[in-house]
Amino acid sequence: MAHQTRRDFLKTAAIAGATLTGISSNPTKAAQQNVLSENRMGVLVDTTVCIGCRKCEWACKTAHNLPTQPLESYDDKSVFKSMRRPNDKELTVINEYPARSWDDYPTTVKVQCMHCDKPACVSACIVGAFSKVENGSVIWNGDKCIGCRYCMVACPFQIPAFEFEKALKPDIKKCDFCFDRTKEGKLPACVEICPNEVLTYGPREELVRVAHQKIQLYPKRYINYIYGENEVGGTSWMYLANRHFKELQFPALGGSPAPGVSEAIQHGIFAYFVPPIALYALLGGVMWINKNRKPSDSDSEGRHE
Amino acid sequence: MSDNLKPTPIAHKFFTPGVIFLSVLAANGLVFLLGRFLFGLGAITNLDNQHPWGIWIGIDVAAGVALAAGGFTTAALGHIMHKEEYHVIVRPALLTAMLGYTLVAVSVMIDLGRYYYIWHPLIMWNGTSVLFEVGMCVMIYLFVLYIEFLPIVTERFIGRVNLPGVLKRFNNAIDKFLRVLDKGLNKTMFVFIIAGVVLSCLHQSSLGTLMIIAGPKMHPLWQTPILPLLFLMSAVSVGFPMVIMESIATSKSFGLKPETHILSNLGSMVAPLLGIYLSFKIGDMVIRQTFVYLTEFNTASVMFVIEVVVGIVIPLRMFLSREISKSPTGLFIASILVIFGVLLNRINNFIVAYTPPYQFNTYFPSIGEISVTVGFVALEILFFRVLVMIFPIVSLPFASTLRTKFSIKGV
Ligand code: SF4
Ligand code: SF4
Ligand code: SF4
């Protein structure tokens, strides 16, 4: 429903835009997409088998031409002392949460963009620089972005990062689901390198089924919850864990899409431009009545404005 | 009473100690602004990936738009409700709105990481984006404000075009052009006036919708689906107090007599507006049961209480009192409180309430951010002073305009 209204509104806006400005879209500046394909891909992250080797961090940087230390240096576990977040130089990071008892292992959690099914960033971006594309990736178009950082305000997972220290052409940086690789049929870099098969890449629907199966088969190994299955309307990246996700610092979010309320209000105010035009007509009527009530004054009127 | 008042350029010496002080503040702000363009946002501001928006958005843009609401509220009163007696305040309010929105646009621009792409929203549309809608409305409204100001320019120069030297021969043509322009504007102005009010209602409320998408990142004391309504109501109630405050401040600064009668009439309209705003704010709190957060003692609860008590309840009580609303000082203080309340509300909504899920440090504006914000306010006051001295904006008693030297005492 919400999806439908959004599409409707976009369509109206696009038609109005095309007629008003007479500008037809060209391929590089094409309108953003927000498709929710049946066959969109996803990744299932099984945190119970992650050993915290941080190879995915290295692979991600390498795949995105970000400066990185040699792979060996990633054995250094001291970075786990404090929580880290993805930023403009690291699109994904691993955090470690200490074991709860002597017979337990620490849990390591990979963090990156969740590639929401109803992404707040796509809804919010002022110029439509973000798109949710066919294969499930949420990607950013650097040609459009004006650097307003509203996407950062909107994202419920606090993912988009901004190059604050750049005076010219600062970028928004976030995991792009290795769109350039998947396009060519390759696996996302992090999925490819992971030595323990923590990351399973596949159609999202299938992954949900697999995840439920795993939970059923190993009820002792997993808590009965798939983080991302329903959060903010579902995400392409989903997680399994052996303890409550709150302990792993996942934000507690409901099942309703993050952009839902604001899009409903927005649509209410701008339903085919009826409310603004109605207000205009109303004010015009009031003005006309008031003016005619005092015909003697209307001559001196013009001068004052 | 207003019969013998006429908008007149004020003759007064420009530089006073106050003006020099403001110029220093403005220059200081501009120095930091230069730093922002040379070294990037990160070098001058305390913004980071946890806190994408700071006071340049919270104060300069959000509060700036709200405090420029005097423009559309007085336009609605003077032109749409057609209340003649308020025409003397329409022009100063229009000028403030025009300057205010101009600085809002500049503030947006300096805050944009890629400021040179500020035109992108014009051709790259995103109908679901609240920011897109706010941006478009503000842009069109700014344009409307300039058009509304044009008649003041034509009035100033018709019959007085006097270019020096070689340009002399254009004098006649320009004068003719101005007359045609004036006539055309005169006939069509109502279109722009109504458009201005509609656009204002739209973006004043949408500014409230802006933070709704932040969802649970925003403190529940402020995060509510009726935010757009609250923003519109607070903007409407701060419009007249802004006009009152400015009018009294202008009179003081130029040594004129304040229009106490008109201002207290204006003041009498503030109480009901504030009352409605307060009841919605309290009602929202009761329905969503957010009052439980007031029992905690932290920045959010303290700021919320100050905002409501000092910014709404106390001035509401003051505007209800007969004595206070008859005295310029009383009106001035009550108006300042309302303005403070709305300013604080915008700061609260955009900065205090914003608590990112992963927070390593809290945000407090840097010296550079504060300098630029203060500098812009100083600039706005300076521009206001310059423009009321050039253009017929402030209404002076008719007879005295012939002998301004004697009727205006310098301060
Ligand atoms: S996690 Fe944030 S950045 Fe990623 S798709 Fe969702 S809203 Fe967008
Ligand atoms: S910073 Fe760029 S990508 Fe983010 S909302 Fe603004 S224009 Fe869109
Ligand atoms: S999918 Fe690609 S961009 Fe995203 S974390 Fe993995 S390697 Fe990095």
XYZ file of C-alpha atoms and ligand atoms in Angstrom:
740
model
C 0.000 0.000 0.000
C 2.611 2.470 1.101
C 4.701 1.245 -1.754
C 1.885 1.825 -4.181
C 1.216 5.379 -3.034
C 4.863 6.204 -3.238
C 5.021 4.967 -6.786
C 1.922 6.949 -7.636
C 3.361 10.069 -6.182
C 6.654 9.621 -7.927
C 4.844 9.173 -11.166
C 2.883 12.377 -10.702
C 5.979 14.223 -9.660
C 7.851 12.896 -12.649
C 5.102 13.836 -15.070
C 4.777 17.282 -13.539
C 8.533 17.606 -13.607
C 8.817 16.621 -17.229
C 6.073 18.975 -18.327
C 7.302 21.886 -16.231
C 10.951 21.732 -17.031
C 10.767 20.000 -20.357
C 13.825 18.048 -19.420
C 13.866 14.432 -20.403
C 15.912 12.110 -18.308
C 19.295 11.159 -19.697
C 20.999 7.934 -18.693
C 23.559 9.342 -16.271
C 21.105 11.529 -14.428
C 18.254 9.005 -14.618
C 15.664 9.025 -11.862
C 16.400 6.822 -8.893
C 14.807 3.431 -8.715
C 13.079 1.836 -5.829
C 12.312 -1.658 -6.993
C 11.557 -4.545 -4.725
C 12.211 -7.491 -6.957
C 10.974 -10.956 -6.005
C 14.418 -12.316 -6.818
C 16.471 -9.798 -4.913
C 19.608 -11.168 -3.381
C 20.705 -11.043 0.219
C 23.317 -12.321 2.621
C 22.749 -14.410 5.679
C 25.377 -13.776 8.340
C 25.827 -16.632 10.777
C 27.633 -14.959 13.650
C 28.050 -18.273 15.461
C 30.703 -19.439 12.998
C 32.491 -16.117 12.508
C 36.017 -16.303 13.893
C 36.756 -12.613 13.631
C 39.593 -12.969 11.118
C 38.705 -9.592 9.561
C 39.609 -10.812 6.075
C 36.315 -9.384 4.829
C 37.456 -5.941 5.950
C 40.541 -6.274 3.810
C 38.651 -7.680 0.823
C 36.084 -4.904 0.979
C 38.712 -2.177 0.997
C 40.642 -3.826 -1.801
C 37.527 -4.203 -3.934
C 36.691 -0.527 -3.460
C 40.185 0.889 -3.973
C 40.369 2.143 -0.426
C 43.837 2.376 1.129
C 44.602 -0.664 3.245
C 47.362 -2.319 5.232
C 48.541 -5.733 3.996
C 46.243 -8.658 4.733
C 48.565 -10.084 7.455
C 48.118 -7.007 9.593
C 44.424 -7.824 9.947
C 45.307 -10.631 12.390
C 45.705 -7.892 14.952
C 42.877 -8.437 17.421
C 43.557 -5.338 19.487
C 41.061 -3.360 17.391
C 38.339 -5.321 19.175
C 39.005 -3.419 22.394
C 36.519 -0.759 21.435
C 33.436 -0.819 19.254
C 33.985 0.416 15.703
C 31.560 1.602 13.084
C 31.760 1.612 9.298
C 32.993 4.988 8.091
C 34.190 6.680 4.941
C 37.406 4.626 4.939
C 36.028 1.262 6.066
C 32.707 0.189 4.612
C 32.521 -2.834 6.867
C 33.996 -3.636 10.280
C 33.997 -6.578 12.668
C 33.200 -6.034 16.329
C 33.775 -8.540 19.100
C 31.495 -9.147 22.061
C 33.153 -11.031 24.935
C 32.082 -14.535 25.941
C 29.432 -14.670 28.601
C 30.800 -17.710 30.454
C 33.929 -19.914 30.476
C 32.442 -22.489 28.083
C 31.259 -19.867 25.604
C 33.062 -18.141 22.756
C 33.164 -14.449 22.061
C 30.774 -13.389 19.304
C 32.107 -11.418 16.388
C 29.688 -9.424 14.274
C 30.205 -7.997 10.818
C 28.647 -4.572 10.326
C 27.768 -2.936 6.997
C 24.757 -1.462 5.201
C 21.716 -3.711 5.666
C 20.329 -3.004 2.185
C 16.838 -2.413 3.493
C 13.824 -3.499 1.454
C 12.174 -0.172 2.287
C 15.291 1.970 2.565
C 15.052 5.231 4.453
C 18.025 6.609 2.542
C 16.289 6.137 -0.836
C 13.129 7.791 0.426
C 14.972 10.676 2.052
C 17.628 11.691 -0.458
C 16.727 15.132 -1.805
C 17.939 14.396 -5.326
C 17.268 10.669 -5.453
C 20.939 9.744 -5.425
C 20.156 6.416 -3.754
C 18.471 3.535 -5.533
C 17.229 0.163 -4.453
C 17.977 -1.874 -7.540
C 16.750 -5.134 -8.980
C 19.295 -7.376 -7.267
C 18.585 -5.946 -3.829
C 21.556 -3.581 -3.563
C 21.055 -0.069 -2.307
C 23.529 2.026 -4.255
C 24.537 5.648 -4.337
C 24.960 7.812 -7.431
C 27.855 10.190 -6.948
C 26.878 12.406 -9.871
C 23.704 13.548 -8.189
C 24.572 13.864 -4.501
C 24.705 17.413 -3.165
C 26.131 16.457 0.218
C 23.156 17.459 2.348
C 23.595 14.396 4.604
C 19.861 13.863 5.037
C 20.443 10.174 4.220
C 22.594 9.972 7.345
C 19.831 11.514 9.424
C 17.337 9.046 7.975
C 19.187 5.698 8.070
C 17.999 3.705 11.108
C 21.268 1.724 11.177
C 23.530 4.789 11.111
C 25.346 3.569 8.023
C 26.053 6.279 5.423
C 29.306 8.069 6.169
C 30.486 11.369 4.765
C 33.955 12.588 3.847
C 33.926 15.537 6.205
C 37.556 16.436 5.656
C 37.188 16.966 1.910
C 36.646 20.553 0.775
C 35.691 19.533 -2.751
C 33.532 16.646 -3.906
C 33.065 14.873 -0.589
C 31.369 11.510 -1.084
C 28.809 9.547 0.854
C 30.403 6.180 1.541
C 28.694 2.963 2.385
C 28.697 -0.708 1.453
C 27.255 -1.007 -2.046
C 26.789 -4.776 -1.889
C 29.675 -4.881 -4.345
C 27.337 -3.844 -7.101
C 30.156 -3.579 -9.626
C 31.165 -7.187 -8.917
C 27.716 -8.775 -8.727
C 26.843 -7.082 -11.998
C 29.528 -9.218 -13.597
C 28.374 -12.351 -11.853
C 31.062 -12.262 -9.180
C 30.391 -12.705 -5.491
C 30.603 -9.738 -3.133
C 34.243 -9.453 -2.076
C 33.569 -10.148 1.587
C 31.451 -13.212 0.821
C 34.092 -14.555 -1.495
C 36.970 -14.299 0.936
C 35.252 -15.532 4.096
C 37.079 -18.783 5.080
C 34.319 -20.076 7.358
C 31.238 -19.647 5.232
C 29.786 -17.178 7.663
C 28.322 -15.215 4.787
C 25.802 -16.927 2.527
C 24.906 -15.038 -0.628
C 21.625 -15.958 -2.308
C 18.059 -14.984 -3.102
C 16.635 -13.375 0.008
C 13.539 -15.574 0.128
C 15.697 -18.663 0.072
C 17.941 -17.284 2.788
C 14.973 -16.720 5.079
C 13.966 -20.333 4.562
C 17.489 -21.589 5.198
C 17.746 -19.490 8.333
C 14.526 -20.891 9.761
C 15.709 -24.390 8.927
C 19.003 -23.823 10.721
C 17.213 -22.567 13.791
C 14.937 -25.593 13.745
C 17.780 -28.039 13.301
C 20.021 -26.506 15.949
C 17.755 -24.932 18.542
C 20.638 -24.912 21.050
C 22.987 -23.149 18.723
C 20.731 -20.242 17.739
C 18.170 -18.088 19.411
C 14.902 -18.214 17.547
C 15.224 -14.891 15.791
C 16.449 -13.711 12.416
C 17.553 -10.119 12.688
C 16.603 -8.367 9.466
C 13.746 -10.649 8.525
C 11.199 -8.026 9.572
C 13.202 -5.067 10.885
C 12.058 -1.819 9.253
C 10.159 -3.823 6.675
C 12.911 -6.390 6.105
C 16.543 -6.089 5.044
C 18.646 -7.902 2.470
C 21.344 -8.680 5.004
C 20.135 -10.884 7.848
C 21.787 -12.259 10.953
C 21.685 -15.398 13.089
C 23.154 -15.390 16.593
C 23.340 -17.423 19.759
C 22.299 -14.592 21.979
C 19.933 -11.717 22.074
C 20.672 -9.154 19.384
C 20.456 -6.363 21.889
C 23.627 -7.704 23.535
C 25.298 -7.460 20.141
C 24.261 -3.815 19.881
C 21.785 -4.227 17.071
C 19.239 -1.408 17.243
C 15.786 -2.477 18.431
C 13.549 -1.516 15.508
C 9.950 -2.387 14.801
C 8.650 -4.019 11.666
C 7.248 -0.924 10.008
C 9.342 0.608 7.222
C 11.456 3.565 8.347
C 10.114 5.982 5.710
C 6.471 4.970 6.259
C 5.194 7.783 8.480
C 6.940 10.632 6.724
C 5.873 9.392 3.297
C 2.272 9.095 4.493
C 2.317 12.687 5.772
C 4.084 13.898 2.681
C 1.541 12.181 0.517
C -1.315 13.548 2.623
C -0.115 17.117 2.202
C 0.618 16.729 -1.473
C -2.086 14.335 -2.631
C -2.024 15.328 -6.290
C -1.437 18.907 -5.140
C -5.080 19.114 -4.054
C -4.545 20.445 -0.501
C -2.209 23.284 -1.554
C -4.483 24.318 -4.395
C -7.531 24.143 -2.122
C -5.741 26.351 0.401
C -4.853 28.750 -2.381
C -8.465 28.947 -3.512
C -9.689 29.403 0.043
C -7.288 32.248 0.757
C -8.137 33.840 -2.570
C -11.822 33.722 -1.659
C -11.222 35.220 1.756
C -9.131 37.966 0.230
C -11.751 38.759 -2.356
C -14.563 38.924 0.211
C -12.574 41.114 2.551
C -11.579 43.426 -0.213
C -15.107 43.881 -1.491
C -16.375 44.558 1.964
C -14.478 47.817 2.003
C -14.612 49.024 -1.571
C -13.555 52.522 -0.571
C -10.171 51.275 0.592
C -9.266 49.184 -2.365
C -7.833 52.112 -4.278
C -5.215 52.946 -1.726
C -4.428 49.249 -1.477
C -2.032 48.821 -4.358
C 0.451 51.373 -3.178
C 1.097 49.581 0.044
C 2.349 46.560 -1.660
C -4.099 56.903 13.154
C -2.334 55.162 10.356
C -3.683 57.739 7.916
C -0.897 60.163 8.513
C 1.782 57.471 8.490
C 3.761 56.830 5.350
C 6.629 54.445 4.634
C 9.731 56.571 4.310
C 13.462 55.907 4.078
C 14.932 56.717 7.438
C 17.546 59.435 7.498
C 20.035 58.628 10.182
C 23.751 58.198 10.422
C 24.729 54.628 9.629
C 27.627 53.972 11.965
C 26.959 53.730 15.656
C 28.940 51.743 18.241
C 26.336 49.001 17.907
C 26.783 48.827 14.144
C 30.554 48.635 14.484
C 30.212 45.798 16.979
C 27.887 43.923 14.614
C 30.310 44.448 11.734
C 33.098 42.865 13.773
C 30.889 39.854 14.519
C 29.969 39.539 10.855
C 33.596 39.761 9.737
C 34.603 37.118 12.274
C 31.923 34.795 10.916
C 33.070 35.339 7.362
C 36.645 34.389 8.265
C 35.496 31.011 9.575
C 33.259 30.634 6.555
C 36.281 31.045 4.328
C 37.929 28.264 6.314
C 34.964 26.010 5.637
C 35.343 26.490 1.887
C 39.108 26.060 1.912
C 39.427 23.092 4.247
C 36.018 21.397 4.244
C 33.216 20.975 6.713
C 35.202 18.716 9.020
C 37.864 21.345 9.644
C 35.508 24.059 10.864
C 32.572 22.168 12.348
C 32.191 19.513 15.024
C 30.051 17.393 12.720
C 30.883 13.727 12.301
C 29.311 10.533 11.036
C 27.181 10.277 14.172
C 25.975 13.873 13.985
C 25.399 14.789 10.336
C 23.523 18.001 11.136
C 24.557 20.755 13.512
C 23.519 24.296 14.330
C 23.864 25.490 10.736
C 20.804 23.385 9.997
C 19.171 23.527 13.435
C 19.506 27.269 13.984
C 20.374 28.999 10.708
C 17.958 27.024 8.591
C 15.213 25.569 10.800
C 14.950 28.408 13.308
C 15.701 30.948 10.577
C 12.676 29.825 8.585
C 10.449 29.836 11.668
C 11.553 33.283 12.772
C 10.936 34.691 9.305
C 7.296 33.688 9.679
C 6.394 37.311 10.383
C 6.366 37.814 6.624
C 3.508 35.499 5.793
C 1.504 36.028 8.975
C 1.384 39.786 8.484
C 0.710 39.364 4.773
C -2.253 37.169 5.690
C -3.472 39.713 8.213
C -2.856 42.860 6.211
C -3.775 41.704 2.724
C -5.889 38.577 2.955
C -7.888 39.579 6.008
C -7.515 43.093 4.662
C -6.937 44.841 7.960
C -5.864 48.319 6.908
C -4.457 49.392 10.228
C -1.746 46.753 10.045
C -0.315 47.924 6.764
C 2.407 49.840 8.579
C 3.937 46.590 9.794
C 3.657 44.656 6.541
C 6.717 46.185 4.932
C 9.171 45.754 7.815
C 7.935 42.179 8.206
C 8.344 41.587 4.488
C 11.885 42.914 4.581
C 12.770 40.677 7.534
C 11.307 37.670 5.778
C 13.199 38.470 2.599
C 16.502 38.887 4.416
C 15.790 35.924 6.662
C 15.062 33.568 3.795
C 18.025 34.811 1.821
C 20.274 33.894 4.712
C 18.472 30.567 5.087
C 19.337 29.805 1.483
C 22.942 30.843 2.025
C 23.104 28.728 5.187
C 21.815 25.687 3.348
C 24.434 26.254 0.727
C 27.385 26.516 3.097
C 26.233 23.389 4.902
C 26.027 21.351 1.710
C 29.083 19.192 1.210
C 28.837 19.924 -2.514
C 27.489 23.457 -2.401
C 28.121 23.959 -6.108
C 25.422 21.348 -6.818
C 22.745 23.313 -4.964
C 20.756 23.517 -8.202
C 20.498 19.736 -8.539
C 17.078 19.443 -6.829
C 15.662 21.685 -9.553
C 16.090 18.977 -12.145
C 16.573 15.855 -10.024
C 13.321 15.250 -8.265
C 12.525 12.881 -5.471
C 8.863 13.150 -4.539
C 9.217 11.036 -1.404
C 11.897 13.265 0.063
C 10.648 15.774 2.612
C 13.853 17.717 2.184
C 13.163 18.015 -1.531
C 9.766 19.508 -0.818
C 11.126 21.905 1.791
C 13.892 22.942 -0.569
C 11.572 23.606 -3.472
C 9.046 25.530 -1.359
C 11.725 27.660 0.244
C 13.252 28.413 -3.134
C 9.949 29.427 -4.722
C 8.946 31.397 -1.646
C 12.212 33.300 -1.700
C 11.462 34.230 -5.288
C 7.930 35.311 -4.294
C 9.360 37.444 -1.484
C 11.628 39.257 -3.924
C 8.644 39.957 -6.152
C 6.642 41.211 -3.189
C 9.509 43.545 -2.396
C 9.777 44.930 -5.928
C 7.004 47.540 -5.578
C 9.007 49.098 -2.759
C 11.937 49.411 -5.129
C 9.838 50.914 -7.924
C 8.238 53.312 -5.453
C 11.663 54.430 -4.317
C 12.993 55.103 -7.793
C 10.071 56.164 -9.956
C 10.650 59.780 -10.850
C 14.013 59.632 -9.126
C 16.156 57.671 -11.557
C 19.303 59.675 -11.760
C 22.244 57.852 -13.271
C 25.431 59.872 -13.623
C 27.567 60.561 -16.713
C 27.174 58.481 -19.865
C 24.414 56.441 -18.335
C 22.313 59.563 -18.142
C 20.491 58.921 -21.374
C 19.040 55.700 -19.977
C 17.308 57.559 -17.172
C 14.121 58.079 -19.079
C 13.898 54.549 -20.347
C 14.514 53.083 -16.913
C 11.903 55.317 -15.396
C 9.400 54.194 -17.988
C 10.287 50.575 -17.380
C 9.814 51.006 -13.645
C 6.396 52.525 -14.187
C 5.286 49.660 -16.386
C 6.684 47.173 -13.921
C 4.924 48.894 -11.058
C 1.622 48.844 -12.859
C 1.941 45.180 -13.750
C 2.938 44.240 -10.234
C 0.075 46.239 -8.823
C -2.437 44.209 -10.771
C -0.916 40.793 -10.150
C 0.414 41.168 -6.644
C -2.495 39.320 -5.059
C -1.391 36.153 -6.860
C 2.004 36.321 -5.206
C 0.660 37.271 -1.811
C -1.611 34.242 -1.664
C 1.118 32.026 -3.100
C 3.457 33.271 -0.381
C 1.036 32.269 2.348
C 0.366 28.842 0.824
C 4.068 28.134 0.293
C 4.805 29.217 3.852
C 2.178 26.919 5.320
C 3.622 24.085 3.273
C 7.264 24.389 4.133
C 6.817 25.569 7.707
C 4.993 22.312 8.392
C 7.229 20.153 6.220
C 10.201 21.369 8.166
C 8.616 19.437 11.024
C 8.137 16.342 8.887
C 11.865 16.433 8.160
C 12.918 14.723 11.367
C 10.128 12.136 11.427
C 12.116 9.774 9.226
C 14.829 9.703 11.894
C 12.345 7.582 13.872
C 13.726 6.192 17.107
C 16.904 8.248 16.695
C 14.876 11.158 17.944
C 13.954 11.550 21.602
C 10.284 10.610 22.183
C 9.582 13.960 23.847
C 9.807 15.495 20.387
C 9.315 12.636 17.945
C 5.607 12.641 17.061
C 3.616 12.255 13.862
C 2.032 15.659 14.515
C 5.419 17.401 14.278
C 4.396 19.181 11.047
C 1.324 20.595 12.784
C 3.359 21.691 15.801
C 5.919 23.340 13.520
C 3.228 25.227 11.635
C 1.522 26.357 14.832
C 4.726 27.520 16.443
C 5.711 29.368 13.268
C 2.334 31.118 13.162
C 2.564 32.081 16.822
C 6.097 33.427 16.527
C 5.259 35.614 13.511
C 3.690 38.531 15.365
C 6.128 38.489 18.309
C 8.938 38.782 15.742
C 7.232 41.800 14.182
C 6.662 43.374 17.602
C 10.236 42.781 18.690
C 11.661 44.202 15.458
C 9.373 47.161 15.391
C 10.287 48.153 18.934
C 13.982 47.519 18.312
C 13.909 49.614 15.119
C 12.155 52.461 16.889
C 14.686 52.366 19.707
C 17.646 52.258 17.394
C 16.464 55.159 15.217
C 14.912 57.116 18.078
C 11.345 56.886 16.787
C 8.158 56.458 18.773
C 6.979 52.810 18.793
C 3.532 52.126 17.330
C 2.322 50.893 20.688
C -1.324 50.866 19.724
C -0.879 48.663 16.682
C 1.667 46.490 18.405
C -0.553 45.762 21.379
C -3.386 44.890 19.006
C -0.991 42.465 17.355
C 0.003 41.200 20.768
C -3.605 40.430 21.625
C -3.617 37.915 18.779
C -0.566 36.094 20.079
C -2.186 34.675 23.213
C -4.812 32.539 21.447
C -2.240 31.292 18.922
C 0.183 30.353 21.679
C -2.664 28.785 23.619
C -3.595 26.489 20.746
C 0.033 25.552 20.217
C 0.468 24.784 23.910
C -2.662 22.667 24.075
C -1.546 20.578 21.106
C 1.896 20.155 22.578
C 0.534 19.063 25.955
C -2.198 16.966 24.350
C 0.371 15.161 22.236
C 2.441 14.510 25.338
C -0.552 13.086 27.192
C -1.726 10.898 24.317
C 1.706 9.437 23.680
C 2.378 9.332 27.440
C 5.781 10.851 26.998
C 5.527 12.729 30.286
C 7.295 9.747 31.883
C 10.495 11.058 30.317
C 10.133 14.248 32.285
C 10.767 12.363 35.525
C 14.289 11.611 34.312
C 16.766 14.367 34.858
C 18.846 14.857 31.718
C 19.535 17.383 28.982
C 16.456 16.389 27.024
C 13.978 16.747 29.875
C 15.488 20.017 31.094
C 15.482 21.504 27.589
C 11.908 20.398 27.038
C 10.718 22.008 30.267
C 12.539 25.273 29.512
C 11.089 25.295 26.011
C 7.525 24.872 27.249
C 7.608 26.956 30.424
C 9.848 29.860 29.434
C 8.994 29.818 25.751
C 5.233 29.232 25.847
C 3.591 29.342 29.291
C 5.188 32.529 30.643
C 4.776 34.638 27.475
C 1.221 33.306 27.133
C 0.461 34.607 30.611
C 2.148 37.924 29.770
C 0.206 38.447 26.544
C -3.016 37.765 28.455
C -2.273 40.542 30.912
C -3.754 43.906 29.977
C -1.050 46.014 31.536
C 1.824 44.159 29.963
C 0.336 44.263 26.492
C -0.150 48.024 26.777
C 3.498 48.784 27.513
C 6.241 48.552 24.897
C 8.647 47.040 27.425
C 6.174 44.364 28.442
C 5.389 43.545 24.817
C 9.072 43.454 24.001
C 9.950 41.024 26.780
C 6.971 38.762 26.105
C 7.843 38.685 22.395
C 11.474 37.879 23.112
C 10.336 34.928 25.224
C 8.170 33.530 22.425
C 11.049 33.930 19.986
C 13.391 32.236 22.433
C 10.875 29.416 22.838
C 10.599 28.724 19.124
C 14.356 29.042 18.628
C 14.892 26.525 21.424
C 12.223 24.254 19.976
C 14.040 24.066 16.660
C 17.375 23.483 18.375
C 15.763 20.759 20.464
C 14.144 19.059 17.499
C 17.173 19.098 15.273
C 20.026 18.760 17.733
C 19.118 17.917 21.326
C 16.539 15.263 20.426
C 18.819 13.596 17.872
C 20.474 10.630 19.569
C 22.188 8.284 17.135
C 22.144 4.601 18.127
C 25.948 4.444 18.178
C 27.261 7.518 19.870
C 30.901 7.863 20.805
C 30.816 11.515 21.699
C 28.140 14.159 22.034
C 27.818 17.086 19.670
C 28.443 20.629 20.723
C 28.936 23.327 18.080
C 32.510 24.427 17.439
C 33.763 28.002 17.721
C 33.650 28.146 13.926
C 30.036 27.045 13.709
C 28.964 29.493 16.399
C 30.956 32.308 14.769
C 29.289 31.772 11.415
C 25.813 31.576 12.940
C 26.352 34.723 15.010
C 27.953 36.427 12.023
C 24.915 35.721 9.874
C 22.540 37.166 12.459
C 24.731 40.268 12.660
C 24.752 40.517 8.867
C 20.994 40.299 8.741
C 20.584 43.149 11.217
C 23.091 45.245 9.283
C 21.316 44.623 5.979
C 18.017 45.506 7.608
C 19.495 48.791 8.765
C 20.925 49.581 5.349
C 17.695 48.781 3.545
C 15.366 50.759 5.812
C 17.656 53.726 5.230
C 17.471 53.326 1.453
C 13.910 52.169 0.869
C 10.529 53.357 2.142
C 9.846 50.594 4.637
C 9.316 51.977 8.100
C 6.240 54.200 8.390
C 6.874 57.638 9.791
C 4.361 60.353 10.656
C 3.568 62.044 7.365
C 4.256 65.664 8.279
C 7.599 64.893 9.773
C 8.948 63.274 6.642
C 9.497 66.735 5.278
C 11.587 67.710 8.211
C 13.236 64.476 9.187
C 16.198 66.256 10.658
C 14.159 67.660 13.469
C 11.825 64.802 14.238
C 14.474 62.150 14.575
C 16.864 62.333 17.407
C 20.085 60.467 16.896
C 21.017 57.642 19.217
S 20.934 0.410 6.224
Fe 20.737 2.618 5.967
S 22.012 3.084 4.232
Fe 21.659 0.886 4.172
S 19.837 0.655 2.879
Fe 19.113 0.775 4.984
S 18.662 2.940 5.245
Fe 19.954 2.806 3.448
S 24.064 13.574 1.154
Fe 23.845 13.035 -0.986
S 23.061 10.969 -0.953
Fe 22.754 11.768 1.096
S 20.665 12.611 1.062
Fe 22.038 14.296 0.533
S 22.143 14.315 -1.686
Fe 21.293 12.321 -1.071
S 29.248 -6.480 0.122
Fe 31.038 -5.507 -0.766
S 30.874 -3.398 -0.110
Fe 29.546 -4.563 1.217
S 30.787 -5.121 2.973
Fe 30.951 -6.799 1.524
S 32.761 -6.314 0.353
Fe 32.175 -4.450 1.380
